[in-house]
Structures are given as C-alpha cells and as structure tokens.
Amino acid sequence: VQLQASGGGLVQAGGSLRLSCAAAGRSIINYSMAWFRQAPGKEREYVSLISRSGGTYYRDSVKERFTMTRDDDKNAVYLQMNALKPEDAAVYYCAAGWTFSTNDYDYEFWGQGTQVTVSS
C-alpha cells in the first residue's frame, strides 16, 4: 500500500486543519489505520487510530479536538483537527497495519508525512 498524506500547513492557535491520507495499490479495507506525529527532538507518537470497523482511539491530548474518519470507497482516511495548539505542531504521518495498535512498529506501511505548524 502506498500512502500519501496531505493537508498540512501553517495555522494560528485555535484554528483548524484537515489532513488527508490517500492510499494506492491496495484497498485499505482490511487495515487498521493510524496517524502519528513527530516534533523536532521528540519521539514519534500516535495521535489517533481507526479500526477496520471504524472504531477510533485517540491520545488524551487530542481527544475532543481531533476526529479521525475513514472512507474505504475512496481508499482514504482523514484527520480533522480543531482548536489547534502550538504543541500540536509536528510532521504528521499516516500508517496502515494489521493491528489496532498505538505502537508504530505494528504498522507496515507509512506515508511521507505532512508538516503542521501552529503559531501562537
């Protein structure tokens, strides 16, 4: 599966962005999908997960602000990010794997990342 993330950019604190992750080469219907992020000098961390059936899981710091969805017909997943904070700034990666997991090593396929910058 080839994944391509897009939608990042520069936004003021409190603003919104919608990230997209388009898949090609294989349907994502059988995969759990995830968004991870990595800020400079920090380890990569999970942001949100979505199972094959559409169940979601979020890290505590983004709950009530971020919403992850999937559209298997369009072979894509999305991350709606609202009320952005400076600490959300990072490169965001989408990933696909067989396991519904918060661990990055459980994901076999990765997109190239999209930069999110939040100004205070």
PDB file of N, CA and C in Angstrom, residues 16-120:
ATOM      1  N   SER A  16      -8.066  25.384  12.569  1.00  0.00           N
ATOM      2  CA  SER A  16      -8.359  24.010  12.169  1.00  0.00           C
ATOM      3  C   SER A  16      -7.604  23.636  10.904  1.00  0.00           C
ATOM      4  N   LEU A  17      -7.335  22.364  10.783  1.00  0.00           N
ATOM      5  CA  LEU A  17      -6.792  21.779   9.570  1.00  0.00           C
ATOM      6  C   LEU A  17      -7.418  20.403   9.374  1.00  0.00           C
ATOM      7  N   ARG A  18      -7.491  19.986   8.130  1.00  0.00           N
ATOM      8  CA  ARG A  18      -7.964  18.634   7.837  1.00  0.00           C
ATOM      9  C   ARG A  18      -6.892  17.917   7.029  1.00  0.00           C
ATOM     10  N   LEU A  19      -6.343  16.883   7.612  1.00  0.00           N
ATOM     11  CA  LEU A  19      -5.348  16.076   6.927  1.00  0.00           C
ATOM     12  C   LEU A  19      -6.034  14.945   6.175  1.00  0.00           C
ATOM     13  N   SER A  20      -5.465  14.612   5.035  1.00  0.00           N
ATOM     14  CA  SER A  20      -5.958  13.500   4.244  1.00  0.00           C
ATOM     15  C   SER A  20      -4.825  12.517   4.012  1.00  0.00           C
ATOM     16  N   CYS A  21      -5.181  11.267   3.885  1.00  0.00           N
ATOM     17  CA  CYS A  21      -4.207  10.228   3.570  1.00  0.00           C
ATOM     18  C   CYS A  21      -4.833   9.358   2.489  1.00  0.00           C
ATOM     19  N   ALA A  22      -4.295   9.465   1.291  1.00  0.00           N
ATOM     20  CA  ALA A  22      -4.794   8.703   0.159  1.00  0.00           C
ATOM     21  C   ALA A  22      -3.955   7.453  -0.035  1.00  0.00           C
ATOM     22  N   ALA A  23      -4.630   6.340  -0.196  1.00  0.00           N
ATOM     23  CA  ALA A  23      -3.934   5.074  -0.389  1.00  0.00           C
ATOM     24  C   ALA A  23      -4.038   4.637  -1.841  1.00  0.00           C
ATOM     25  N   ALA A  24      -2.993   3.957  -2.298  1.00  0.00           N
ATOM     26  CA  ALA A  24      -2.972   3.428  -3.655  1.00  0.00           C
ATOM     27  C   ALA A  24      -2.301   2.063  -3.657  1.00  0.00           C
ATOM     28  N   GLY A  25      -2.651   1.270  -4.649  1.00  0.00           N
ATOM     29  CA  GLY A  25      -2.003  -0.026  -4.807  1.00  0.00           C
ATOM     30  C   GLY A  25      -2.757  -1.174  -4.174  1.00  0.00           C
ATOM     31  N   ARG A  26      -3.515  -0.869  -3.144  1.00  0.00           N
ATOM     32  CA  ARG A  26      -4.267  -1.909  -2.453  1.00  0.00           C
ATOM     33  C   ARG A  26      -5.354  -1.227  -1.641  1.00  0.00           C
ATOM     34  N   SER A  27      -6.454  -1.899  -1.465  1.00  0.00           N
ATOM     35  CA  SER A  27      -7.525  -1.326  -0.647  1.00  0.00           C
ATOM     36  C   SER A  27      -7.131  -1.330   0.819  1.00  0.00           C
ATOM     37  N   ILE A  28      -7.538  -0.285   1.524  1.00  0.00           N
ATOM     38  CA  ILE A  28      -7.255  -0.203   2.961  1.00  0.00           C
ATOM     39  C   ILE A  28      -8.327  -0.890   3.798  1.00  0.00           C
ATOM     40  N   ILE A  29      -9.298  -1.489   3.152  1.00  0.00           N
ATOM     41  CA  ILE A  29     -10.465  -2.001   3.862  1.00  0.00           C
ATOM     42  C   ILE A  29     -10.093  -3.034   4.933  1.00  0.00           C
ATOM     43  N   ASN A  30      -8.997  -3.733   4.737  1.00  0.00           N
ATOM     44  CA  ASN A  30      -8.602  -4.750   5.701  1.00  0.00           C
ATOM     45  C   ASN A  30      -7.552  -4.282   6.700  1.00  0.00           C
ATOM     46  N   TYR A  31      -7.257  -2.987   6.678  1.00  0.00           N
ATOM     47  CA  TYR A  31      -6.211  -2.457   7.533  1.00  0.00           C
ATOM     48  C   TYR A  31      -6.762  -1.560   8.630  1.00  0.00           C
ATOM     49  N   SER A  32      -6.119  -1.636   9.765  1.00  0.00           N
ATOM     50  CA  SER A  32      -6.260  -0.569  10.742  1.00  0.00           C
ATOM     51  C   SER A  32      -5.380   0.580  10.259  1.00  0.00           C
ATOM     52  N   MET A  33      -5.858   1.783  10.504  1.00  0.00           N
ATOM     53  CA  MET A  33      -5.126   2.964  10.053  1.00  0.00           C
ATOM     54  C   MET A  33      -4.820   3.853  11.251  1.00  0.00           C
ATOM     55  N   ALA A  34      -3.779   4.639  11.108  1.00  0.00           N
ATOM     56  CA  ALA A  34      -3.387   5.489  12.224  1.00  0.00           C
ATOM     57  C   ALA A  34      -2.743   6.764  11.722  1.00  0.00           C
ATOM     58  N   TRP A  35      -2.786   7.748  12.571  1.00  0.00           N
ATOM     59  CA  TRP A  35      -1.998   8.971  12.400  1.00  0.00           C
ATOM     60  C   TRP A  35      -0.990   9.025  13.540  1.00  0.00           C
ATOM     61  N   PHE A  36       0.253   9.281  13.177  1.00  0.00           N
ATOM     62  CA  PHE A  36       1.320   9.522  14.131  1.00  0.00           C
ATOM     63  C   PHE A  36       1.876  10.911  13.870  1.00  0.00           C
ATOM     64  N   ARG A  37       2.616  11.423  14.804  1.00  0.00           N
ATOM     65  CA  ARG A  37       3.277  12.705  14.600  1.00  0.00           C
ATOM     66  C   ARG A  37       4.641  12.690  15.276  1.00  0.00           C
ATOM     67  N   GLN A  38       5.501  13.531  14.742  1.00  0.00           N
ATOM     68  CA  GLN A  38       6.833  13.668  15.326  1.00  0.00           C
ATOM     69  C   GLN A  38       7.260  15.118  15.277  1.00  0.00           C
ATOM     70  N   ALA A  39       7.506  15.675  16.439  1.00  0.00           N
ATOM     71  CA  ALA A  39       8.006  17.034  16.563  1.00  0.00           C
ATOM     72  C   ALA A  39       9.527  16.996  16.642  1.00  0.00           C
ATOM     73  N   PRO A  40      10.195  18.093  16.301  1.00  0.00           N
ATOM     74  CA  PRO A  40      11.661  18.120  16.352  1.00  0.00           C
ATOM     75  C   PRO A  40      12.176  17.753  17.740  1.00  0.00           C
ATOM     76  N   GLY A  41      13.123  16.835  17.776  1.00  0.00           N
ATOM     77  CA  GLY A  41      13.730  16.442  19.032  1.00  0.00           C
ATOM     78  C   GLY A  41      12.895  15.517  19.883  1.00  0.00           C
ATOM     79  N   LYS A  42      11.750  15.096  19.364  1.00  0.00           N
ATOM     80  CA  LYS A  42      10.871  14.217  20.142  1.00  0.00           C
ATOM     81  C   LYS A  42      10.657  12.907  19.397  1.00  0.00           C
ATOM     82  N   GLU A  43      10.239  11.917  20.138  1.00  0.00           N
ATOM     83  CA  GLU A  43       9.926  10.626  19.532  1.00  0.00           C
ATOM     84  C   GLU A  43       8.588  10.695  18.807  1.00  0.00           C
ATOM     85  N   ARG A  44       8.454   9.822  17.835  1.00  0.00           N
ATOM     86  CA  ARG A  44       7.179   9.731  17.139  1.00  0.00           C
ATOM     87  C   ARG A  44       6.122   9.187  18.097  1.00  0.00           C
ATOM     88  N   GLU A  45       4.937   9.745  18.032  1.00  0.00           N
ATOM     89  CA  GLU A  45       3.870   9.326  18.935  1.00  0.00           C
ATOM     90  C   GLU A  45       2.572   9.151  18.153  1.00  0.00           C
ATOM     91  N   TYR A  46       1.751   8.251  18.650  1.00  0.00           N
ATOM     92  CA  TYR A  46       0.482   8.064  17.972  1.00  0.00           C
ATOM     93  C   TYR A  46      -0.432   9.246  18.291  1.00  0.00           C
ATOM     94  N   VAL A  47      -1.302   9.556  17.358  1.00  0.00           N
ATOM     95  CA  VAL A  47      -2.294  10.599  17.536  1.00  0.00           C
ATOM     96  C   VAL A  47      -3.683   9.983  17.599  1.00  0.00           C
ATOM     97  N   SER A  48      -3.977   9.138  16.603  1.00  0.00           N
ATOM     98  CA  SER A  48      -5.300   8.532  16.539  1.00  0.00           C
ATOM     99  C   SER A  48      -5.231   7.247  15.732  1.00  0.00           C
ATOM    100  N   LEU A  49      -6.170   6.366  16.040  1.00  0.00           N
ATOM    101  CA  LEU A  49      -6.276   5.088  15.350  1.00  0.00           C
ATOM    102  C   LEU A  49      -7.714   4.917  14.875  1.00  0.00           C
ATOM    103  N   ILE A  50      -7.881   4.144  13.802  1.00  0.00           N
ATOM    104  CA  ILE A  50      -9.218   3.749  13.395  1.00  0.00           C
ATOM    105  C   ILE A  50      -9.170   2.297  12.951  1.00  0.00           C
ATOM    106  N   SER A  51     -10.064   1.520  13.472  1.00  0.00           N
ATOM    107  CA  SER A  51     -10.077   0.094  13.172  1.00  0.00           C
ATOM    108  C   SER A  51     -10.759  -0.156  11.828  1.00  0.00           C
ATOM    109  N   ARG A  52     -10.721  -1.417  11.410  1.00  0.00           N
ATOM    110  CA  ARG A  52     -11.378  -1.795  10.147  1.00  0.00           C
ATOM    111  C   ARG A  52     -12.870  -1.518  10.196  1.00  0.00           C
ATOM    112  N   SER A  53     -13.449  -1.611  11.375  1.00  0.00           N
ATOM    113  CA  SER A  53     -14.892  -1.393  11.526  1.00  0.00           C
ATOM    114  C   SER A  53     -15.244   0.055  11.841  1.00  0.00           C
ATOM    115  N   GLY A  54     -14.233   0.912  11.960  1.00  0.00           N
ATOM    116  CA  GLY A  54     -14.493   2.333  12.178  1.00  0.00           C
ATOM    117  C   GLY A  54     -14.366   2.800  13.616  1.00  0.00           C
ATOM    118  N   GLY A  55     -14.029   1.898  14.511  1.00  0.00           N
ATOM    119  CA  GLY A  55     -13.791   2.313  15.886  1.00  0.00           C
ATOM    120  C   GLY A  55     -12.543   3.168  15.989  1.00  0.00           C
ATOM    121  N   THR A  56     -12.587   4.170  16.842  1.00  0.00           N
ATOM    122  CA  THR A  56     -11.461   5.095  16.947  1.00  0.00           C
ATOM    123  C   THR A  56     -10.881   5.135  18.350  1.00  0.00           C
ATOM    124  N   TYR A  57      -9.659   5.608  18.410  1.00  0.00           N
ATOM    125  CA  TYR A  57      -8.948   5.747  19.683  1.00  0.00           C
ATOM    126  C   TYR A  57      -8.005   6.913  19.530  1.00  0.00           C
ATOM    127  N   TYR A  58      -7.974   7.778  20.551  1.00  0.00           N
ATOM    128  CA  TYR A  58      -7.173   8.995  20.486  1.00  0.00           C
ATOM    129  C   TYR A  58      -6.262   9.115  21.695  1.00  0.00           C
ATOM    130  N   ARG A  59      -5.131   9.759  21.483  1.00  0.00           N
ATOM    131  CA  ARG A  59      -4.302  10.078  22.652  1.00  0.00           C
ATOM    132  C   ARG A  59      -5.031  11.157  23.438  1.00  0.00           C
ATOM    133  N   ASP A  60      -4.805  11.193  24.723  1.00  0.00           N
ATOM    134  CA  ASP A  60      -5.580  12.061  25.601  1.00  0.00           C
ATOM    135  C   ASP A  60      -5.504  13.532  25.187  1.00  0.00           C
ATOM    136  N   SER A  61      -4.337  13.969  24.754  1.00  0.00           N
ATOM    137  CA  SER A  61      -4.149  15.400  24.492  1.00  0.00           C
ATOM    138  C   SER A  61      -4.932  15.906  23.284  1.00  0.00           C
ATOM    139  N   VAL A  62      -5.466  15.012  22.456  1.00  0.00           N
ATOM    140  CA  VAL A  62      -6.210  15.458  21.278  1.00  0.00           C
ATOM    141  C   VAL A  62      -7.685  15.091  21.343  1.00  0.00           C
ATOM    142  N   LYS A  63      -8.065  14.359  22.363  1.00  0.00           N
ATOM    143  CA  LYS A  63      -9.485  13.995  22.487  1.00  0.00           C
ATOM    144  C   LYS A  63     -10.345  15.247  22.524  1.00  0.00           C
ATOM    145  N   GLU A  64     -11.504  15.156  21.946  1.00  0.00           N
ATOM    146  CA  GLU A  64     -12.483  16.257  21.857  1.00  0.00           C
ATOM    147  C   GLU A  64     -12.060  17.344  20.871  1.00  0.00           C
ATOM    148  N   ARG A  65     -10.848  17.263  20.329  1.00  0.00           N
ATOM    149  CA  ARG A  65     -10.400  18.250  19.347  1.00  0.00           C
ATOM    150  C   ARG A  65     -10.179  17.642  17.971  1.00  0.00           C
ATOM    151  N   PHE A  66      -9.707  16.414  17.933  1.00  0.00           N
ATOM    152  CA  PHE A  66      -9.382  15.741  16.675  1.00  0.00           C
ATOM    153  C   PHE A  66     -10.408  14.638  16.399  1.00  0.00           C
ATOM    154  N   THR A  67     -10.714  14.453  15.124  1.00  0.00           N
ATOM    155  CA  THR A  67     -11.607  13.380  14.711  1.00  0.00           C
ATOM    156  C   THR A  67     -11.021  12.662  13.507  1.00  0.00           C
ATOM    157  N   MET A  68     -10.865  11.362  13.648  1.00  0.00           N
ATOM    158  CA  MET A  68     -10.347  10.550  12.548  1.00  0.00           C
ATOM    159  C   MET A  68     -11.484   9.782  11.910  1.00  0.00           C
ATOM    160  N   THR A  69     -11.513   9.768  10.587  1.00  0.00           N
ATOM    161  CA  THR A  69     -12.524   9.026   9.846  1.00  0.00           C
ATOM    162  C   THR A  69     -11.864   8.271   8.709  1.00  0.00           C
ATOM    163  N   ARG A  70     -12.598   7.327   8.176  1.00  0.00           N
ATOM    164  CA  ARG A  70     -12.101   6.591   7.022  1.00  0.00           C
ATOM    165  C   ARG A  70     -13.217   6.473   5.994  1.00  0.00           C
ATOM    166  N   ASP A  71     -12.820   6.455   4.734  1.00  0.00           N
ATOM    167  CA  ASP A  71     -13.747   6.252   3.627  1.00  0.00           C
ATOM    168  C   ASP A  71     -13.136   5.165   2.758  1.00  0.00           C
ATOM    169  N   ASP A  72     -13.561   3.948   2.975  1.00  0.00           N
ATOM    170  CA  ASP A  72     -12.977   2.826   2.248  1.00  0.00           C
ATOM    171  C   ASP A  72     -13.311   2.879   0.754  1.00  0.00           C
ATOM    172  N   ASP A  73     -14.417   3.504   0.412  1.00  0.00           N
ATOM    173  CA  ASP A  73     -14.751   3.629  -1.010  1.00  0.00           C
ATOM    174  C   ASP A  73     -13.750   4.531  -1.727  1.00  0.00           C
ATOM    175  N   LYS A  74     -13.298   5.555  -1.014  1.00  0.00           N
ATOM    176  CA  LYS A  74     -12.301   6.467  -1.576  1.00  0.00           C
ATOM    177  C   LYS A  74     -10.875   6.050  -1.241  1.00  0.00           C
ATOM    178  N   ASN A  75     -10.772   4.968  -0.459  1.00  0.00           N
ATOM    179  CA  ASN A  75      -9.454   4.462  -0.077  1.00  0.00           C
ATOM    180  C   ASN A  75      -8.620   5.532   0.627  1.00  0.00           C
ATOM    181  N   ALA A  76      -9.244   6.148   1.607  1.00  0.00           N
ATOM    182  CA  ALA A  76      -8.582   7.261   2.278  1.00  0.00           C
ATOM    183  C   ALA A  76      -9.007   7.348   3.742  1.00  0.00           C
ATOM    184  N   VAL A  77      -8.161   7.995   4.512  1.00  0.00           N
ATOM    185  CA  VAL A  77      -8.500   8.345   5.885  1.00  0.00           C
ATOM    186  C   VAL A  77      -8.249   9.828   6.076  1.00  0.00           C
ATOM    187  N   TYR A  78      -8.874  10.379   7.098  1.00  0.00           N
ATOM    188  CA  TYR A  78      -8.806  11.806   7.332  1.00  0.00           C
ATOM    189  C   TYR A  78      -8.612  12.082   8.823  1.00  0.00           C
ATOM    190  N   LEU A  79      -8.049  13.254   9.093  1.00  0.00           N
ATOM    191  CA  LEU A  79      -7.916  13.704  10.468  1.00  0.00           C
ATOM    192  C   LEU A  79      -8.350  15.168  10.516  1.00  0.00           C
ATOM    193  N   GLN A  80      -9.508  15.403  11.091  1.00  0.00           N
ATOM    194  CA  GLN A  80      -9.984  16.764  11.308  1.00  0.00           C
ATOM    195  C   GLN A  80      -9.421  17.251  12.631  1.00  0.00           C
ATOM    196  N   MET A  81      -8.668  18.334  12.565  1.00  0.00           N
ATOM    197  CA  MET A  81      -8.015  18.868  13.749  1.00  0.00           C
ATOM    198  C   MET A  81      -8.567  20.249  14.037  1.00  0.00           C
ATOM    199  N   ASN A  82      -9.209  20.391  15.174  1.00  0.00           N
ATOM    200  CA  ASN A  82      -9.787  21.661  15.596  1.00  0.00           C
ATOM    201  C   ASN A  82      -9.091  22.174  16.851  1.00  0.00           C
ATOM    202  N   ALA A  83      -9.277  23.440  17.121  1.00  0.00           N
ATOM    203  CA  ALA A  83      -8.701  24.050  18.326  1.00  0.00           C
ATOM    204  C   ALA A  83      -7.224  23.714  18.457  1.00  0.00           C
ATOM    205  N   LEU A  84      -6.480  23.894  17.373  1.00  0.00           N
ATOM    206  CA  LEU A  84      -5.064  23.514  17.369  1.00  0.00           C
ATOM    207  C   LEU A  84      -4.254  24.340  18.359  1.00  0.00           C
ATOM    208  N   LYS A  85      -3.278  23.685  18.934  1.00  0.00           N
ATOM    209  CA  LYS A  85      -2.392  24.309  19.920  1.00  0.00           C
ATOM    210  C   LYS A  85      -0.962  24.264  19.398  1.00  0.00           C
ATOM    211  N   PRO A  86      -0.100  25.144  19.858  1.00  0.00           N
ATOM    212  CA  PRO A  86       1.307  25.104  19.416  1.00  0.00           C
ATOM    213  C   PRO A  86       1.952  23.741  19.635  1.00  0.00           C
ATOM    214  N   GLU A  87       1.556  23.054  20.692  1.00  0.00           N
ATOM    215  CA  GLU A  87       2.140  21.733  20.971  1.00  0.00           C
ATOM    216  C   GLU A  87       1.677  20.653  19.998  1.00  0.00           C
ATOM    217  N   ASP A  88       0.711  20.975  19.125  1.00  0.00           N
ATOM    218  CA  ASP A  88       0.302  20.029  18.080  1.00  0.00           C
ATOM    219  C   ASP A  88       1.217  20.092  16.858  1.00  0.00           C
ATOM    220  N   ALA A  89       2.083  21.082  16.810  1.00  0.00           N
ATOM    221  CA  ALA A  89       2.963  21.237  15.662  1.00  0.00           C
ATOM    222  C   ALA A  89       3.906  20.045  15.535  1.00  0.00           C
ATOM    223  N   ALA A  90       3.953  19.479  14.346  1.00  0.00           N
ATOM    224  CA  ALA A  90       4.773  18.286  14.105  1.00  0.00           C
ATOM    225  C   ALA A  90       4.618  17.894  12.642  1.00  0.00           C
ATOM    226  N   VAL A  91       5.397  16.913  12.241  1.00  0.00           N
ATOM    227  CA  VAL A  91       5.144  16.237  10.973  1.00  0.00           C
ATOM    228  C   VAL A  91       4.176  15.094  11.264  1.00  0.00           C
ATOM    229  N   TYR A  92       3.095  15.059  10.549  1.00  0.00           N
ATOM    230  CA  TYR A  92       2.063  14.045  10.746  1.00  0.00           C
ATOM    231  C   TYR A  92       2.182  12.970   9.667  1.00  0.00           C
ATOM    232  N   TYR A  93       2.152  11.722  10.116  1.00  0.00           N
ATOM    233  CA  TYR A  93       2.270  10.577   9.227  1.00  0.00           C
ATOM    234  C   TYR A  93       1.026   9.695   9.330  1.00  0.00           C
ATOM    235  N   CYS A  94       0.575   9.194   8.199  1.00  0.00           N
ATOM    236  CA  CYS A  94      -0.463   8.173   8.250  1.00  0.00           C
ATOM    237  C   CYS A  94       0.200   6.809   8.054  1.00  0.00           C
ATOM    238  N   ALA A  95      -0.443   5.810   8.615  1.00  0.00           N
ATOM    239  CA  ALA A  95       0.124   4.471   8.583  1.00  0.00           C
ATOM    240  C   ALA A  95      -0.987   3.439   8.485  1.00  0.00           C
ATOM    241  N   ALA A  96      -0.639   2.297   7.911  1.00  0.00           N
ATOM    242  CA  ALA A  96      -1.586   1.191   7.761  1.00  0.00           C
ATOM    243  C   ALA A  96      -0.958  -0.083   8.301  1.00  0.00           C
ATOM    244  N   GLY A  97      -1.778  -0.868   8.993  1.00  0.00           N
ATOM    245  CA  GLY A  97      -1.252  -2.119   9.544  1.00  0.00           C
ATOM    246  C   GLY A  97      -2.370  -3.096   9.833  1.00  0.00           C
ATOM    247  N   TRP A  98      -1.967  -4.289  10.226  1.00  0.00           N
ATOM    248  CA  TRP A  98      -2.926  -5.339  10.506  1.00  0.00           C
ATOM    249  C   TRP A  98      -3.442  -5.265  11.936  1.00  0.00           C
ATOM    250  N   THR A  99      -2.737  -4.499  12.771  1.00  0.00           N
ATOM    251  CA  THR A  99      -3.051  -4.482  14.195  1.00  0.00           C
ATOM    252  C   THR A  99      -3.554  -3.117  14.617  1.00  0.00           C
ATOM    253  N   PHE A 100      -4.581  -3.101  15.423  1.00  0.00           N
ATOM    254  CA  PHE A 100      -5.102  -1.852  16.005  1.00  0.00           C
ATOM    255  C   PHE A 100      -4.233  -1.542  17.211  1.00  0.00           C
ATOM    256  N   SER A 101      -3.235  -0.689  16.987  1.00  0.00           N
ATOM    257  CA  SER A 101      -2.185  -0.543  17.979  1.00  0.00           C
ATOM    258  C   SER A 101      -1.686   0.889  18.048  1.00  0.00           C
ATOM    259  N   THR A 102      -1.221   1.283  19.226  1.00  0.00           N
ATOM    260  CA  THR A 102      -0.602   2.594  19.390  1.00  0.00           C
ATOM    261  C   THR A 102       0.900   2.548  19.128  1.00  0.00           C
ATOM    262  N   ASN A 103       1.426   1.378  18.832  1.00  0.00           N
ATOM    263  CA  ASN A 103       2.862   1.226  18.620  1.00  0.00           C
ATOM    264  C   ASN A 103       3.208   1.377  17.145  1.00  0.00           C
ATOM    265  N   ASP A 104       4.162   2.239  16.843  1.00  0.00           N
ATOM    266  CA  ASP A 104       4.476   2.466  15.438  1.00  0.00           C
ATOM    267  C   ASP A 104       5.044   1.222  14.767  1.00  0.00           C
ATOM    268  N   TYR A 105       5.682   0.347  15.514  1.00  0.00           N
ATOM    269  CA  TYR A 105       6.277  -0.838  14.894  1.00  0.00           C
ATOM    270  C   TYR A 105       5.234  -1.861  14.456  1.00  0.00           C
ATOM    271  N   ASP A 106       3.990  -1.643  14.811  1.00  0.00           N
ATOM    272  CA  ASP A 106       2.916  -2.536  14.366  1.00  0.00           C
ATOM    273  C   ASP A 106       2.347  -2.136  13.009  1.00  0.00           C
ATOM    274  N   TYR A 107       2.845  -1.066  12.425  1.00  0.00           N
ATOM    275  CA  TYR A 107       2.314  -0.577  11.151  1.00  0.00           C
ATOM    276  C   TYR A 107       3.321  -0.840  10.037  1.00  0.00           C
ATOM    277  N   GLU A 108       2.852  -1.476   8.980  1.00  0.00           N
ATOM    278  CA  GLU A 108       3.724  -1.901   7.893  1.00  0.00           C
ATOM    279  C   GLU A 108       3.931  -0.832   6.834  1.00  0.00           C
ATOM    280  N   PHE A 109       2.957   0.018   6.645  1.00  0.00           N
ATOM    281  CA  PHE A 109       3.018   0.982   5.547  1.00  0.00           C
ATOM    282  C   PHE A 109       2.887   2.405   6.086  1.00  0.00           C
ATOM    283  N   TRP A 110       3.705   3.301   5.526  1.00  0.00           N
ATOM    284  CA  TRP A 110       3.757   4.680   6.004  1.00  0.00           C
ATOM    285  C   TRP A 110       3.711   5.659   4.856  1.00  0.00           C
ATOM    286  N   GLY A 111       3.045   6.782   5.103  1.00  0.00           N
ATOM    287  CA  GLY A 111       3.094   7.887   4.171  1.00  0.00           C
ATOM    288  C   GLY A 111       4.321   8.737   4.436  1.00  0.00           C
ATOM    289  N   GLN A 112       4.510   9.748   3.617  1.00  0.00           N
ATOM    290  CA  GLN A 112       5.728  10.553   3.675  1.00  0.00           C
ATOM    291  C   GLN A 112       5.663  11.669   4.708  1.00  0.00           C
ATOM    292  N   GLY A 113       4.498  11.954   5.260  1.00  0.00           N
ATOM    293  CA  GLY A 113       4.396  12.991   6.275  1.00  0.00           C
ATOM    294  C   GLY A 113       3.967  14.324   5.698  1.00  0.00           C
ATOM    295  N   THR A 114       3.249  15.070   6.515  1.00  0.00           N
ATOM    296  CA  THR A 114       2.834  16.415   6.147  1.00  0.00           C
ATOM    297  C   THR A 114       3.038  17.314   7.359  1.00  0.00           C
ATOM    298  N   GLN A 115       3.612  18.482   7.127  1.00  0.00           N
ATOM    299  CA  GLN A 115       4.004  19.371   8.217  1.00  0.00           C
ATOM    300  C   GLN A 115       2.814  20.189   8.699  1.00  0.00           C
ATOM    301  N   VAL A 116       2.638  20.203   9.999  1.00  0.00           N
ATOM    302  CA  VAL A 116       1.635  21.059  10.636  1.00  0.00           C
ATOM    303  C   VAL A 116       2.377  22.037  11.532  1.00  0.00           C
ATOM    304  N   THR A 117       2.172  23.317  11.292  1.00  0.00           N
ATOM    305  CA  THR A 117       2.797  24.367  12.087  1.00  0.00           C
ATOM    306  C   THR A 117       1.698  25.211  12.713  1.00  0.00           C
ATOM    307  N   VAL A 118       1.796  25.434  14.006  1.00  0.00           N
ATOM    308  CA  VAL A 118       0.776  26.193  14.729  1.00  0.00           C
ATOM    309  C   VAL A 118       1.442  27.389  15.389  1.00  0.00           C
ATOM    310  N   SER A 119       1.037  28.574  14.994  1.00  0.00           N
ATOM    311  CA  SER A 119       1.616  29.781  15.573  1.00  0.00           C
ATOM    312  C   SER A 119       0.792  30.232  16.775  1.00  0.00           C
ATOM    313  N   SER A 120       1.492  30.757  17.768  1.00  0.00           N
ATOM    314  CA  SER A 120       0.809  31.176  18.996  1.00  0.00           C
ATOM    315  C   SER A 120       0.406  32.630  18.926  1.00  0.00           C
TER     316      SER A 120
END
